[in-house]
XYZ file of C-alpha atoms in Angstrom:
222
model
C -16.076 -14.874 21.727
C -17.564 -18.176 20.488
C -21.398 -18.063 20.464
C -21.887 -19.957 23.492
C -20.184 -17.844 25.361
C -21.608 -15.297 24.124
C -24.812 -16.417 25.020
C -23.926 -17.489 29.107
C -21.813 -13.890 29.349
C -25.266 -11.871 27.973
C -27.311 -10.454 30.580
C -29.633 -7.169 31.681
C -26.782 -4.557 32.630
C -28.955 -2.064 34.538
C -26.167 0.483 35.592
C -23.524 1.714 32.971
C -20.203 3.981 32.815
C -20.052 6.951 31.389
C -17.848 6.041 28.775
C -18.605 7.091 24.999
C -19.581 4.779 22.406
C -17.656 5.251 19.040
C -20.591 5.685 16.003
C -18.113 3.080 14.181
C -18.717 0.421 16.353
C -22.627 1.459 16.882
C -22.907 1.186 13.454
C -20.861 -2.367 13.390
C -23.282 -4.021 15.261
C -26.329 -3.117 14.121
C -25.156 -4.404 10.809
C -24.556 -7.355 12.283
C -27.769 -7.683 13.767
C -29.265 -6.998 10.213
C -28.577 -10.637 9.440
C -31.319 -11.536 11.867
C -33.907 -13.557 9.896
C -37.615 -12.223 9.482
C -40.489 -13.863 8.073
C -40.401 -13.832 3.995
C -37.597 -11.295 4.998
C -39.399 -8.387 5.347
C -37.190 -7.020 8.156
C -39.549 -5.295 10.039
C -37.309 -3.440 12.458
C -36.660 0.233 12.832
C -34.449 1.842 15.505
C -33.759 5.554 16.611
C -30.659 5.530 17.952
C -29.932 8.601 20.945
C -27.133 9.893 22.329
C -25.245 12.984 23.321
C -27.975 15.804 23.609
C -30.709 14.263 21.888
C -30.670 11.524 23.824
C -30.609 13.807 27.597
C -33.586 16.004 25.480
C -35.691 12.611 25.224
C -34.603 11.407 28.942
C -35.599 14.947 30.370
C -39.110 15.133 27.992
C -40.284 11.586 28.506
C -39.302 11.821 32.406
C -41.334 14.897 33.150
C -43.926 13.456 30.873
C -44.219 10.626 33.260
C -44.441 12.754 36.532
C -47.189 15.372 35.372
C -49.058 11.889 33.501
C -48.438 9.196 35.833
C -51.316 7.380 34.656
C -50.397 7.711 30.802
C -48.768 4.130 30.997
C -50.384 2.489 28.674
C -48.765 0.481 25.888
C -49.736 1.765 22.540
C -50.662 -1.454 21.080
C -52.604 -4.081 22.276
C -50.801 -5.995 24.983
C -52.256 -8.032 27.698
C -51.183 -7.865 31.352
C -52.225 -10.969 32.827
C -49.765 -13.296 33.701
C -50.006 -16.333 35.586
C -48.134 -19.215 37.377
C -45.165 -19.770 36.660
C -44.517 -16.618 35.288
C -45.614 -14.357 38.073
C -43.158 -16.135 40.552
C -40.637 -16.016 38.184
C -40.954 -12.276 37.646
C -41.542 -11.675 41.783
C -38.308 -13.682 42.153
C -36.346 -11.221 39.850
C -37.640 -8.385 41.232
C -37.061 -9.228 44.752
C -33.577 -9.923 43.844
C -32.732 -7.477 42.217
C -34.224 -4.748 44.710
C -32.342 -6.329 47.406
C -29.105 -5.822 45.491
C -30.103 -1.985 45.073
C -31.281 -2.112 48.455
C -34.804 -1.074 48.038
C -37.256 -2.150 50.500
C -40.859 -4.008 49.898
C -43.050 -1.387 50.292
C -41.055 1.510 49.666
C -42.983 3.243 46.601
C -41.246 6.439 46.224
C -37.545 4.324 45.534
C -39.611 1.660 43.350
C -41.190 4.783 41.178
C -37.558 6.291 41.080
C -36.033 3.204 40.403
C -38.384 2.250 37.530
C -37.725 5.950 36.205
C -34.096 5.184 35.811
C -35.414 2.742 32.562
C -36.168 6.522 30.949
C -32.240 7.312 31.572
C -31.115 3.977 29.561
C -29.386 3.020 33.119
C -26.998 5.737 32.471
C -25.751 3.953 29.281
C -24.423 6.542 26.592
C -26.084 5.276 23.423
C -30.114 3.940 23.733
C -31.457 2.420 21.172
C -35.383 2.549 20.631
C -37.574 0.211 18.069
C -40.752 1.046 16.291
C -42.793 -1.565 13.862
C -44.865 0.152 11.372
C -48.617 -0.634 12.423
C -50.550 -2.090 9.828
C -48.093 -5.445 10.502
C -49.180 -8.441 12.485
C -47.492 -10.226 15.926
C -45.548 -12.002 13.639
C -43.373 -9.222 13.197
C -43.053 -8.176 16.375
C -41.522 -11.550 16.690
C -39.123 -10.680 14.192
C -38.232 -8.143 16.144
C -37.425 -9.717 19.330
C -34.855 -11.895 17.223
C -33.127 -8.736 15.822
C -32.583 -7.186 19.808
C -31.432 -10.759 20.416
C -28.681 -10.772 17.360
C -28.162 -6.868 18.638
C -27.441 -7.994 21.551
C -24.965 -10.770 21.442
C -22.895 -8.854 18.424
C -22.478 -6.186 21.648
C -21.269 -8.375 24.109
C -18.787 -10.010 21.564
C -17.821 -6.820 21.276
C -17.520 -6.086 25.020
C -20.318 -3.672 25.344
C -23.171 -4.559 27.265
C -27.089 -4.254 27.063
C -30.692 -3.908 28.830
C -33.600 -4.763 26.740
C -36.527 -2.435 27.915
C -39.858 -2.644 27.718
C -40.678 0.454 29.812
C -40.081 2.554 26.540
C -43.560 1.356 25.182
C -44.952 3.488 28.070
C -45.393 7.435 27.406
C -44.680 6.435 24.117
C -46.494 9.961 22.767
C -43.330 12.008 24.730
C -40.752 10.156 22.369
C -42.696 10.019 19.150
C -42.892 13.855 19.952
C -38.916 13.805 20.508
C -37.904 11.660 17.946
C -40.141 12.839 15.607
C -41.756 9.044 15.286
C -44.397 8.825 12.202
C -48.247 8.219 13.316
C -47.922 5.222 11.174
C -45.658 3.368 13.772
C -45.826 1.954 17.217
C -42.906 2.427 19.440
C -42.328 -1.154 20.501
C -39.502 -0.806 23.187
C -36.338 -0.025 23.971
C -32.554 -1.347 24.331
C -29.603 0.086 27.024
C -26.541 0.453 25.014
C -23.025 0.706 26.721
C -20.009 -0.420 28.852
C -21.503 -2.206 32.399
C -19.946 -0.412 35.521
C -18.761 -3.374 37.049
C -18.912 -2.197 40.974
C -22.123 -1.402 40.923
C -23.955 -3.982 43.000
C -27.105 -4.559 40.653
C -25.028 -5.959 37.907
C -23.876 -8.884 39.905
C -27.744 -10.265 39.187
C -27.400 -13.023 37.312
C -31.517 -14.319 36.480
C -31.777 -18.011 36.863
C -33.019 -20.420 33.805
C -35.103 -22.557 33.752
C -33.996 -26.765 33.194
C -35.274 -27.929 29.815
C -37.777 -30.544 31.705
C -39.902 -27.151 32.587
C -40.699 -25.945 29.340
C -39.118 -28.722 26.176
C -41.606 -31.547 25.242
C -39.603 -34.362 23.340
C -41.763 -35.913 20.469
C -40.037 -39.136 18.866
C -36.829 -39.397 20.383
């Protein structure tokens, strides 16, 4: 695929088949994404890849983590939660569109809890993919980061896999440091849905709107 289409064919795939994912090809694209740049190149990524029975261990542990701790949400690291206009409506938006798809009602708090839970599943995708930073670097880095998932991402879909970035894995965080045996010296940053979309399920027909450049690019000296 050329790049741009790469980029307008990319989006969250939040239900998957069951279909494996050869370690080659795993493998293939995360060496791709290794090209991402990172400030003075220090590449600050790390990634735990899961599947097969370590990765149905870390769904069951972190799952049943989050029922008997439902409060134990927090991120690890500092991370602030307020969000204002526009980016509240923008999230609402997404959310109401997307739960309409699933067909969850406003309101409806057992489906939205279940729902959410399905993040701790990878969608059903058979590979998940989960990123840590080592702690003593700064929010630079986790910058550097977020271009590597991106770089991840797009080698996937050239590929004809598909993806779901996830932030929910920075949540009971202390059930998969247990699982994947994550050193104290790292923060587990969040996770990425790894797989082949199942194309009649009705979430996966979301496509999120973007924004025109007039919201958000200010020209200087054009």
């Amino acid at each position: 695929m050329h790049i741009d289409d790469t980029l307008r064919a990319r989006k969250s795939v939040r239900a998957f088949r069951p279909d494996p994912v050869p370690l080659a090809l795993v493998r293939e694209i995360l060496e791709m994404a290794s090209r991402a740049p990172s400030g003075t190149n220090i590449q600050p990524w790390k990634v735990h890849v899961v599947a097969g029975e370590i990765r149905k261990r870390l769904e069951a542990e972190v799952l049943a983590h989050r029922e008997t701790n439902p409060a134990d949400a927090a991120a690890e690291f500092p991370r602030t939660s307020k969000r204002k206009e526009p980016y509240t409506s923008r999230m609402r938006k997404l959310g109401k569109e997307m739960y309409s798809l699933i067909g969850i009602p406003k309101g409806d708090q057992a489906a939205n809890w279940a729902q959410w839970g399905r993040n701790y599943k990878f969608f059903d995708a058979p590979v998940g993919l989960i990123f840590t930073i080592d702690k003593d670097l700064d929010a630079m880095s986790f910058l550097d980061i977020g271009i590597f998932m991106q770089s991840l991402m797009l080698a996937a879909k050239a590929r004809g896999l598909d993806t779901c970035a996830q932030g929910a894995w920075n949540n009971y965080w202390s059930a998969t440091r247990r699982v994947l045996d994550v050193s104290e010296d790292e923060y587990i940053v969040c996770g990425i849905s790894l797989g082949y979309a199942d194309e009649t399920s009705p979430v996966n027909t979301l496509v999120s709107e973007r924004e025109p450049l007039e919201s958000f690019v200010t020209f200087h000296g054009f």
